[in-house]
Coordinates of C-alpha atoms in Angstrom, one line a residue:
M1 CA 14.3 -20.2 -15.1
D2 CA 17.1 -18.2 -16.8
A3 CA 16.6 -14.7 -15.2
A4 CA 18.5 -13.0 -18.0
K5 CA 16.4 -14.5 -20.7
E6 CA 13.2 -13.8 -18.8
F7 CA 14.1 -10.1 -18.3
A8 CA 14.9 -10.0 -22.0
R9 CA 11.5 -11.5 -22.9
L10 CA 9.7 -9.0 -20.7
S11 CA 11.7 -5.9 -21.8
G12 CA 9.7 -3.3 -23.7
A13 CA 6.5 -5.3 -23.2
L14 CA 3.0 -4.7 -22.0
F15 CA 0.4 -7.2 -20.7
V16 CA -2.7 -6.5 -22.9
D17 CA -5.8 -8.6 -23.6
G18 CA -4.5 -11.6 -21.7
G19 CA -0.9 -11.8 -22.9
I20 CA 2.6 -10.3 -23.1
R21 CA 3.3 -8.4 -26.3
P22 CA 5.9 -5.8 -27.4
S23 CA 5.0 -2.2 -27.0
T24 CA 5.1 0.0 -30.1
A25 CA 6.7 2.8 -28.1
T26 CA 10.2 3.9 -29.1
A27 CA 11.0 5.5 -25.7
R28 CA 12.7 3.1 -23.4
K29 CA 14.1 3.3 -19.8
A30 CA 16.9 1.0 -18.6
V31 CA 16.3 -1.3 -15.7
I32 CA 19.3 -1.5 -13.3
D33 CA 20.0 -4.2 -10.8
P34 CA 20.4 -2.3 -7.5
A35 CA 23.0 -4.8 -6.2
T36 CA 25.3 -4.7 -9.1
G37 CA 24.6 -1.6 -11.1
L38 CA 24.3 -3.7 -14.2
K39 CA 21.5 -3.4 -16.8
L40 CA 18.8 -6.1 -16.5
G41 CA 16.6 -4.9 -19.3
E42 CA 14.4 -2.0 -20.2
I43 CA 10.8 -0.9 -20.0
A44 CA 8.6 0.9 -22.6
D45 CA 7.0 4.3 -22.1
C46 CA 3.8 3.1 -23.7
T47 CA 2.0 5.2 -26.2
P48 CA -1.3 7.0 -25.8
A49 CA -2.8 4.6 -28.4
E50 CA -1.8 1.7 -26.2
V51 CA -3.5 3.3 -23.2
E52 CA -6.7 3.8 -25.2
E53 CA -6.6 0.2 -26.2
V54 CA -6.2 -1.2 -22.7
V55 CA -9.0 1.0 -21.4
A56 CA -11.4 -0.1 -24.1
R57 CA -10.5 -3.8 -23.5
A58 CA -10.9 -3.4 -19.8
N59 CA -14.4 -1.9 -20.1
A60 CA -15.5 -4.8 -22.3
A61 CA -14.0 -7.4 -20.0
Q62 CA -15.5 -5.8 -16.9
R63 CA -19.1 -6.1 -18.2
T64 CA -18.5 -9.8 -18.8
W65 CA -16.9 -10.4 -15.4
W66 CA -19.7 -8.7 -13.5
A67 CA -22.3 -10.8 -15.4
E68 CA -20.8 -13.9 -13.8
S69 CA -21.9 -15.3 -10.5
A70 CA -20.1 -14.3 -7.3
L71 CA -19.3 -18.0 -6.8
H72 CA -17.7 -18.2 -10.3
R73 CA -15.6 -15.1 -9.5
S74 CA -14.5 -16.6 -6.2
E75 CA -13.4 -19.9 -7.8
V76 CA -11.4 -18.1 -10.5
L77 CA -9.7 -15.9 -7.9
H78 CA -8.7 -18.9 -5.9
E79 CA -7.1 -20.2 -9.2
V80 CA -5.2 -17.0 -9.4
A81 CA -3.9 -17.5 -5.9
R82 CA -2.7 -21.0 -6.8
A83 CA -1.0 -19.6 -9.9
M84 CA 0.9 -17.1 -7.7
R85 CA 2.0 -19.9 -5.5
R86 CA 3.3 -21.9 -8.4
L87 CA 5.2 -18.8 -9.7
K88 CA 6.7 -18.0 -6.3
P89 CA 10.3 -19.1 -6.9
Q90 CA 10.5 -17.2 -10.2
L91 CA 8.8 -14.1 -8.9
A92 CA 10.9 -14.0 -5.8
E93 CA 14.2 -14.2 -7.8
L94 CA 13.1 -11.6 -10.4
L95 CA 11.8 -9.3 -7.6
T96 CA 15.1 -9.5 -5.7
R97 CA 17.1 -8.8 -8.9
E98 CA 15.0 -5.8 -9.9
T99 CA 14.4 -4.1 -6.5
G100 CA 17.3 -5.4 -4.4
K101 CA 15.4 -6.8 -1.4
P102 CA 16.5 -10.0 0.2
Y103 CA 15.1 -13.2 -1.4
K104 CA 13.3 -14.1 1.8
E105 CA 11.4 -10.8 1.8
S106 CA 10.6 -11.3 -1.9
A107 CA 9.3 -14.8 -1.2
D108 CA 7.3 -13.5 1.7
E109 CA 5.7 -10.9 -0.5
V110 CA 4.5 -13.6 -2.9
D111 CA 3.0 -15.5 0.1
W112 CA 1.3 -12.5 1.4
S113 CA -0.2 -11.8 -2.1
V114 CA -1.6 -15.4 -2.1
T115 CA -3.3 -15.0 1.2
A116 CA -4.8 -11.6 0.3
T117 CA -6.2 -13.0 -3.0
D118 CA -7.7 -16.0 -1.2
Y119 CA -9.2 -13.7 1.4
Y120 CA -11.0 -11.5 -1.2
A121 CA -12.0 -14.5 -3.2
E122 CA -14.2 -15.5 -0.3
L123 CA -15.2 -12.1 1.0
G124 CA -16.4 -11.0 -2.5
R125 CA -19.2 -13.5 -2.4
H126 CA -20.1 -13.0 1.3
S127 CA -22.4 -10.0 0.9
H128 CA -23.7 -8.0 -2.0
G129 CA -25.9 -5.7 0.1
Q130 CA -28.4 -5.9 2.9
V131 CA -32.1 -5.8 3.6
L132 CA -33.3 -2.9 5.6
G133 CA -36.2 -2.4 7.9
P134 CA -38.7 -0.6 5.6
A135 CA -39.7 2.9 6.3
V136 CA -43.2 2.2 5.0
A137 CA -45.2 -1.0 5.8
G138 CA -45.4 -3.5 3.0
Q139 CA -42.4 -2.1 1.1
M140 CA -39.0 -3.8 0.5
H141 CA -35.9 -1.7 1.1
Y142 CA -32.4 -3.0 0.5
T143 CA -29.0 -2.1 -0.8
L144 CA -26.9 -3.5 -3.7
K145 CA -23.2 -3.5 -4.0
E146 CA -22.0 -2.7 -7.5
P147 CA -18.5 -2.4 -9.0
M148 CA -16.9 0.9 -9.9
G149 CA -16.0 -0.3 -13.4
V150 CA -12.4 0.0 -14.5
V151 CA -9.9 0.6 -11.6
V152 CA -6.5 2.1 -12.2
V153 CA -3.7 1.0 -9.8
I154 CA -0.5 3.1 -9.7
L155 CA 2.3 1.7 -7.6
P156 CA 5.7 2.3 -6.0
S157 CA 8.6 -0.2 -6.2
N158 CA 9.0 -1.2 -2.6
F159 CA 6.2 -3.9 -2.5
P160 CA 5.1 -4.0 -6.1
L161 CA 3.3 -7.4 -6.0
L162 CA 1.7 -7.1 -2.6
L163 CA 0.4 -3.6 -3.0
F164 CA -1.0 -4.5 -6.3
V165 CA -2.9 -7.5 -4.9
W166 CA -4.2 -5.5 -1.9
E167 CA -6.1 -3.4 -4.4
A168 CA -6.5 -5.7 -7.4
A169 CA -7.9 -8.7 -5.5
A170 CA -10.5 -6.5 -3.8
A171 CA -11.4 -4.8 -7.0
L172 CA -11.7 -8.0 -8.9
A173 CA -13.8 -9.6 -6.1
A174 CA -16.1 -6.6 -6.3
G175 CA -16.6 -7.1 -10.1
N176 CA -14.2 -4.5 -11.5
A177 CA -11.5 -4.7 -14.2
V178 CA -8.0 -3.5 -13.3
I179 CA -5.2 -1.7 -15.1
V180 CA -1.9 -1.4 -13.3
K181 CA 0.8 1.1 -14.0
P182 CA 3.8 -0.2 -12.0
S183 CA 6.8 1.7 -10.8
E184 CA 9.5 2.2 -13.4
Y185 CA 11.8 0.4 -10.8
A186 CA 9.6 -2.8 -10.6
S187 CA 7.9 -3.1 -14.0
L188 CA 9.5 -6.2 -15.3
T189 CA 8.6 -8.3 -12.2
T190 CA 5.1 -6.9 -12.4
L191 CA 4.8 -8.0 -16.0
K192 CA 5.9 -11.5 -14.9
F193 CA 3.3 -11.4 -12.1
M194 CA 0.6 -10.9 -14.8
E195 CA 1.0 -14.6 -15.7
A196 CA -0.9 -15.4 -12.5
F197 CA -3.9 -13.5 -13.9
A198 CA -3.6 -14.9 -17.5
D199 CA -6.6 -17.3 -17.1
L200 CA -9.0 -14.5 -16.2
P201 CA -11.2 -13.1 -19.0
R202 CA -9.0 -11.4 -21.6
G203 CA -8.5 -7.7 -20.8
L204 CA -9.8 -8.0 -17.2
V205 CA -6.3 -7.4 -15.7
Q206 CA -3.7 -5.5 -17.8
C207 CA -0.4 -3.8 -17.2
V208 CA 1.0 -0.8 -19.0
T209 CA 4.5 0.6 -18.3
G210 CA 6.0 4.0 -18.4
G211 CA 6.3 7.3 -16.5
G212 CA 4.1 10.0 -15.3
E213 CA 2.4 10.8 -18.6
V214 CA 1.1 7.2 -18.8
G215 CA -0.3 7.5 -15.3
R216 CA -1.9 10.9 -16.1
Q217 CA -3.7 9.6 -19.1
L218 CA -5.1 6.6 -17.1
V219 CA -6.2 8.8 -14.2
E220 CA -7.9 11.5 -16.4
H221 CA -9.5 9.1 -18.9
S222 CA -13.3 9.3 -19.0
D223 CA -13.6 5.5 -19.2
T224 CA -11.6 4.7 -16.0
H225 CA -13.8 4.9 -12.9
M226 CA -11.5 4.8 -9.9
V227 CA -7.8 5.3 -9.0
G228 CA -5.8 3.5 -6.3
F229 CA -2.4 5.2 -5.7
T230 CA 0.5 4.5 -3.4
G231 CA 3.5 6.8 -3.5
S232 CA 4.6 10.3 -2.7
V233 CA 2.5 13.1 -1.3
P234 CA 3.0 15.5 -4.3
T235 CA 1.9 12.8 -6.8
G236 CA -1.0 11.7 -4.5
Q237 CA -2.2 15.3 -4.3
A238 CA -2.0 15.7 -8.1
I239 CA -4.0 12.5 -8.6
A240 CA -6.6 13.6 -6.1
R241 CA -6.9 17.0 -7.8
A242 CA -7.3 15.3 -11.2
C243 CA -10.0 13.0 -9.8
A244 CA -11.8 15.9 -8.2
E245 CA -12.6 17.3 -11.7
T246 CA -15.1 14.5 -12.3
F247 CA -15.5 13.3 -8.7
K248 CA -13.8 10.1 -9.6
P249 CA -13.4 8.0 -6.5
H250 CA -9.8 7.5 -5.4
L251 CA -7.7 5.7 -2.7
I252 CA -4.5 7.5 -1.8
E253 CA -1.7 6.0 0.4
A254 CA 0.9 8.8 0.3
S255 CA 3.6 8.6 3.0
G256 CA 4.4 7.6 6.5
N257 CA 6.5 9.0 9.3
D258 CA 5.8 6.4 11.9
P259 CA 6.6 6.8 15.6
F260 CA 8.0 4.0 17.7
I261 CA 7.7 4.5 21.4
V262 CA 9.7 2.5 24.0
M263 CA 8.8 2.8 27.7
P264 CA 10.6 1.5 30.8
S265 CA 8.2 -1.5 31.3
A266 CA 9.1 -2.9 27.9
P267 CA 11.3 -6.0 27.6
L268 CA 14.3 -4.0 26.2
Q269 CA 16.1 -6.8 24.4
I270 CA 13.0 -7.7 22.4
A271 CA 12.1 -4.1 21.8
A272 CA 15.6 -3.5 20.4
R273 CA 15.2 -6.4 18.0
A274 CA 11.8 -5.0 17.1
V275 CA 13.2 -1.5 16.3
T276 CA 16.0 -3.0 14.3
F277 CA 13.5 -4.9 12.2
A278 CA 11.0 -2.1 11.9
A279 CA 13.7 0.4 10.9
F280 CA 15.7 -1.7 8.4
M281 CA 13.3 -4.2 6.8
N282 CA 13.7 -3.7 3.0
C283 CA 16.5 -1.3 3.7
G284 CA 14.0 1.0 5.5
Q285 CA 12.0 1.4 2.3
V286 CA 8.7 0.7 3.9
C287 CA 5.9 3.2 4.4
T288 CA 5.3 1.9 7.9
S289 CA 9.0 1.8 8.9
A290 CA 10.0 3.1 12.4
E291 CA 11.2 6.6 11.5
R292 CA 10.8 8.4 14.9
I293 CA 12.0 6.3 17.8
Y294 CA 11.0 8.0 21.1
V295 CA 12.7 6.3 24.1
H296 CA 12.1 7.1 27.8
T297 CA 15.1 8.8 29.3
D298 CA 15.4 6.2 32.1
I299 CA 16.3 3.5 29.6
Y300 CA 17.6 5.6 26.7
D301 CA 21.3 4.8 27.0
Q302 CA 20.8 1.1 27.6
F303 CA 18.3 0.8 24.8
A304 CA 20.6 2.7 22.4
R305 CA 23.4 0.2 23.2
L306 CA 21.1 -2.7 22.5
V307 CA 19.9 -1.3 19.2
V308 CA 23.5 -0.7 18.1
A309 CA 24.4 -4.3 19.0
E310 CA 21.4 -5.7 17.1
T311 CA 22.2 -3.5 14.1
A312 CA 25.8 -4.7 14.1
K313 CA 24.6 -8.2 13.5
L314 CA 22.9 -7.4 10.2
R315 CA 24.4 -9.0 7.1
I316 CA 24.6 -6.6 4.1
G317 CA 24.8 -7.7 0.5
N318 CA 23.1 -8.9 -2.7
G319 CA 19.6 -10.1 -1.9
L320 CA 20.3 -13.4 -3.5
D321 CA 23.0 -14.2 -0.9
K322 CA 22.5 -15.0 2.8
V323 CA 21.8 -11.5 3.9
D324 CA 19.4 -9.4 6.0
V325 CA 19.7 -6.1 4.2
G326 CA 20.1 -5.4 0.5
P327 CA 20.8 -2.2 -1.4
M328 CA 18.5 0.7 -1.8
G329 CA 16.3 0.6 -4.8
N330 CA 18.1 3.1 -7.0
A331 CA 20.9 5.7 -7.0
Q332 CA 18.6 8.7 -6.7
E333 CA 17.1 7.3 -3.5
R334 CA 20.5 6.6 -2.0
D335 CA 21.7 10.1 -2.8
R336 CA 18.6 11.6 -1.2
F337 CA 19.0 9.5 1.9
E338 CA 22.7 10.5 2.3
R339 CA 21.8 14.1 2.1
L340 CA 19.1 13.6 4.8
L341 CA 21.6 11.8 7.0
A342 CA 24.3 14.5 6.6
H343 CA 21.8 17.2 7.5
A344 CA 20.8 15.4 10.6
V345 CA 24.5 15.2 11.7
E346 CA 24.8 18.9 10.9
Q347 CA 21.9 19.6 13.2
G348 CA 23.6 17.8 16.1
A349 CA 22.7 14.1 15.8
S350 CA 25.5 11.6 16.4
V351 CA 26.1 8.4 14.4
A352 CA 26.2 5.5 16.9
F353 CA 26.5 2.9 14.2
G354 CA 26.9 2.9 10.4
G355 CA 26.6 6.2 8.5
E356 CA 28.6 5.2 5.4
R357 CA 28.5 3.2 2.3
P358 CA 29.7 -0.3 3.3
E359 CA 33.2 -1.3 2.4
G360 CA 33.6 -3.9 -0.4
F361 CA 30.5 -2.7 -2.3
S362 CA 31.8 -0.5 -5.1
A363 CA 28.9 -1.4 -7.3
G364 CA 25.2 -1.1 -6.5
F365 CA 23.4 1.3 -4.2
F366 CA 24.3 0.1 -0.8
H367 CA 24.2 2.0 2.5
E368 CA 24.9 0.8 6.0
P369 CA 22.0 0.5 8.4
T370 CA 22.5 3.6 10.6
V371 CA 21.7 4.3 14.2
L372 CA 21.4 8.0 15.2
V373 CA 21.5 9.2 18.9
D374 CA 21.2 12.6 20.4
V375 CA 18.3 13.3 18.1
T376 CA 16.0 16.1 19.4
P377 CA 12.4 16.7 18.5
E378 CA 13.0 19.8 16.3
M379 CA 15.5 18.1 14.0
D380 CA 14.3 17.8 10.4
V381 CA 15.1 14.1 10.3
L382 CA 12.0 13.5 12.4
H383 CA 9.6 15.5 10.3
G384 CA 9.5 13.8 6.9
E385 CA 9.5 10.3 5.5
V386 CA 13.1 8.9 5.7
Y387 CA 12.5 5.9 3.4
G388 CA 16.0 4.5 4.0
P389 CA 18.1 2.5 6.5
L390 CA 17.9 4.9 9.5
A391 CA 17.0 4.5 13.2
P392 CA 16.9 7.9 14.9
L393 CA 16.6 7.7 18.7
C394 CA 15.0 10.7 20.5
R395 CA 14.9 11.0 24.3
V396 CA 11.5 11.7 26.0
S397 CA 10.8 12.3 29.7
S398 CA 7.4 10.7 29.9
F399 CA 4.6 8.8 28.2
D400 CA 2.7 12.0 27.8
E401 CA 5.6 13.6 25.9
A402 CA 5.9 10.6 23.7
I403 CA 2.3 10.7 22.7
E404 CA 2.4 14.5 22.1
L405 CA 5.5 14.1 19.8
A406 CA 4.0 11.1 18.1
N407 CA 1.0 13.2 17.1
A408 CA 3.0 16.3 16.2
S409 CA 3.4 15.2 12.6
P410 CA 1.5 15.9 9.4
F411 CA 1.4 12.2 8.8
G412 CA -0.7 9.5 10.5
L413 CA -0.1 6.1 9.0
G414 CA 1.0 3.7 11.8
A415 CA 2.6 3.8 15.2
T416 CA 4.3 1.2 17.4
V417 CA 4.5 1.2 21.2
Y418 CA 6.5 -1.1 23.4
T419 CA 5.1 -1.3 26.9
T420 CA 3.7 -3.8 29.3
D421 CA 1.8 -1.1 31.2
L422 CA -1.9 -1.8 30.6
V423 CA -2.8 1.9 31.1
E424 CA -0.2 3.0 28.5
T425 CA -1.5 0.3 26.1
H426 CA -5.0 1.6 26.2
R427 CA -4.0 5.2 26.1
A428 CA -1.8 4.6 23.0
A429 CA -4.7 2.9 21.2
R430 CA -7.0 5.7 22.0
E431 CA -4.8 8.8 21.7
I432 CA -2.3 8.2 18.9
Q433 CA -3.6 9.8 15.7
S434 CA -2.9 7.1 13.1
G435 CA -4.6 4.5 11.0
M436 CA -2.9 1.6 12.8
V437 CA -1.4 1.1 16.3
W438 CA 0.8 -1.8 17.1
I439 CA 1.4 -2.7 20.7
N440 CA 4.5 -4.9 21.0
A441 CA 4.0 -6.2 17.5
P442 CA 5.5 -3.8 14.9
I443 CA 4.4 -3.3 11.3
L444 CA 2.2 -6.4 11.1
D445 CA -0.6 -6.6 8.5
N446 CA -3.8 -8.6 8.6
D447 CA -5.8 -9.4 5.4
A448 CA -8.9 -9.1 7.5
G449 CA -8.0 -5.7 9.0
P450 CA -8.0 -2.3 7.3
F451 CA -4.7 -0.7 6.3
G452 CA -4.5 3.1 5.7
G453 CA -3.7 6.4 7.3
R454 CA -4.9 9.8 8.4
K455 CA -3.8 13.3 7.8
M456 CA -1.2 13.6 5.0
S457 CA -0.8 9.8 4.9
G458 CA -3.8 9.6 2.6
T459 CA -7.4 8.7 2.3
G460 CA -9.3 5.4 2.2
R461 CA -8.5 1.9 3.3
Q462 CA -7.1 -1.3 1.9
L463 CA -7.7 -4.8 3.2
G464 CA -10.6 -6.0 5.3
T465 CA -14.2 -5.4 4.6
E466 CA -13.4 -1.7 4.3
G467 CA -11.0 -2.6 1.5
L468 CA -13.7 -4.4 -0.5
D469 CA -16.2 -1.6 -0.1
T470 CA -13.5 0.9 -1.3
F471 CA -14.1 -0.6 -4.8
R472 CA -17.9 -0.8 -4.7
H473 CA -20.8 1.6 -5.1
T474 CA -23.7 1.2 -2.7
K475 CA -27.1 1.5 -4.3
L476 CA -30.3 1.9 -2.3
V477 CA -33.4 0.2 -3.7
M478 CA -37.0 0.8 -2.4
V479 CA -39.8 -1.3 -3.8
D480 CA -43.6 -1.1 -3.2
P481 CA -44.8 -4.4 -4.7
A482 CA -48.5 -3.3 -4.5
A483 CA -47.9 0.2 -6.0
D484 CA -50.2 1.6 -3.3
P485 CA -50.9 5.4 -3.2
Q486 CA -48.7 7.0 -0.6
D487 CA -51.2 9.6 0.6
F488 CA -49.4 10.2 3.9
W489 CA -47.2 12.6 2.0
W490 CA -48.5 12.9 -1.6
F491 CA -50.5 15.8 -3.1
P492 CA -53.0 17.1 -2.4
Y493 CA -51.9 18.1 1.1
S494 CA -54.5 17.8 3.8
D495 CA -56.2 21.0 4.9
D496 CA -55.7 19.8 8.5
E497 CA -51.9 20.0 8.0
A498 CA -51.9 23.6 6.7
W499 CA -50.5 26.3 8.9
N500 CA -53.0 27.6 11.3
K501 CA -52.4 31.3 11.9
R502 CA -54.4 31.3 15.1

């Protein structure tokens, strides 16, 4: 594949009715390689008429898709997974060029998308409801699982393929159609990804590019029936408010501010490697990154030295080279991160490693992985999503204090604890207020287990059986095959059941 030619082919395009075609929109946005600062292509800010078209086509395709058997949908989704696997080298290269992440992380993202698709291909035909014990003898009471209709998926740029599949595979397995509005910083790779869905019924999966106005039209459209969103809190709140106008179901994954607790019983060398990975994977641009690292005072100094040593080993550079950490996704995010870091230093934190733009990288949006020490609980850096290459270490005096600080956040996505103390393990699982808790196994996902947060981290769940039901209505059906009179509660009421004043 010639990446330049492929980006040129995808520039200014939409994926509509089963194929790539040029948008009629005149508004364009440049796509910049985060590692070089050079233009890769451009995306169209698609027109209202184009949105209307994809919504209409999606509704028609959804009715056809739902009319098929669950077995047929399963077989087709397995074919989609196989297509993803065939496209893996091309997708991984384009994803690295467009978002900056190391090629290994891009390839992993494709692999994870494959397994999630295969998982939902099977889960979607496993159960379409259940038979209930009837409340009246001789009747049949059961539930049916039915699709929402047309699902809108609005995404960020950090995991554009995987986060799409987490929602789209479940939605398709449930019988829905899907329209994706990708991030403006990952649209070209998402358009390429649509090739994996090309053999589905035309219009069942479509991709429209553009900014907030495109997303707003999709969310507010009377013929879209559910919205899945991953991104910032303000945008998530705006989408939830818009959906509330018509009680449109929505799934919101807004932000994370995940704690990472290290206790004296932990194997410190392994815990230091774990923190380094959890803080700097994808240059820290992960919603479940370790962003508040609470370390017991008895091991704090030793652990800080180990984290610095592990961070110093990381190779920085273009994601297509032999590196561990690439650039941040765009200039605006790097500038925001640098302001956050400078403010932390102003408040008294000390840079133990990093803290600057790396030497030899005059182009692109690079920043050194940075370790902060002397961080205290009241500092602003611990109270919002960092979303950048930062590991802030805060000293705690006890496990109780660590739990209290972990919960003292408006967010509740994930949390990691390193300990070999069985009591601390069980307390962490019970007491930490988050959607996921990882004990000695940071930021793992499992297709069969739910992903999602509490508090300001959002509503709803992706993955697992919960993720499938997110995209399904449940209908209760009650049947009396004999059509018997139900005199036990019909008119006329018995005189014997009237109120007796005596």
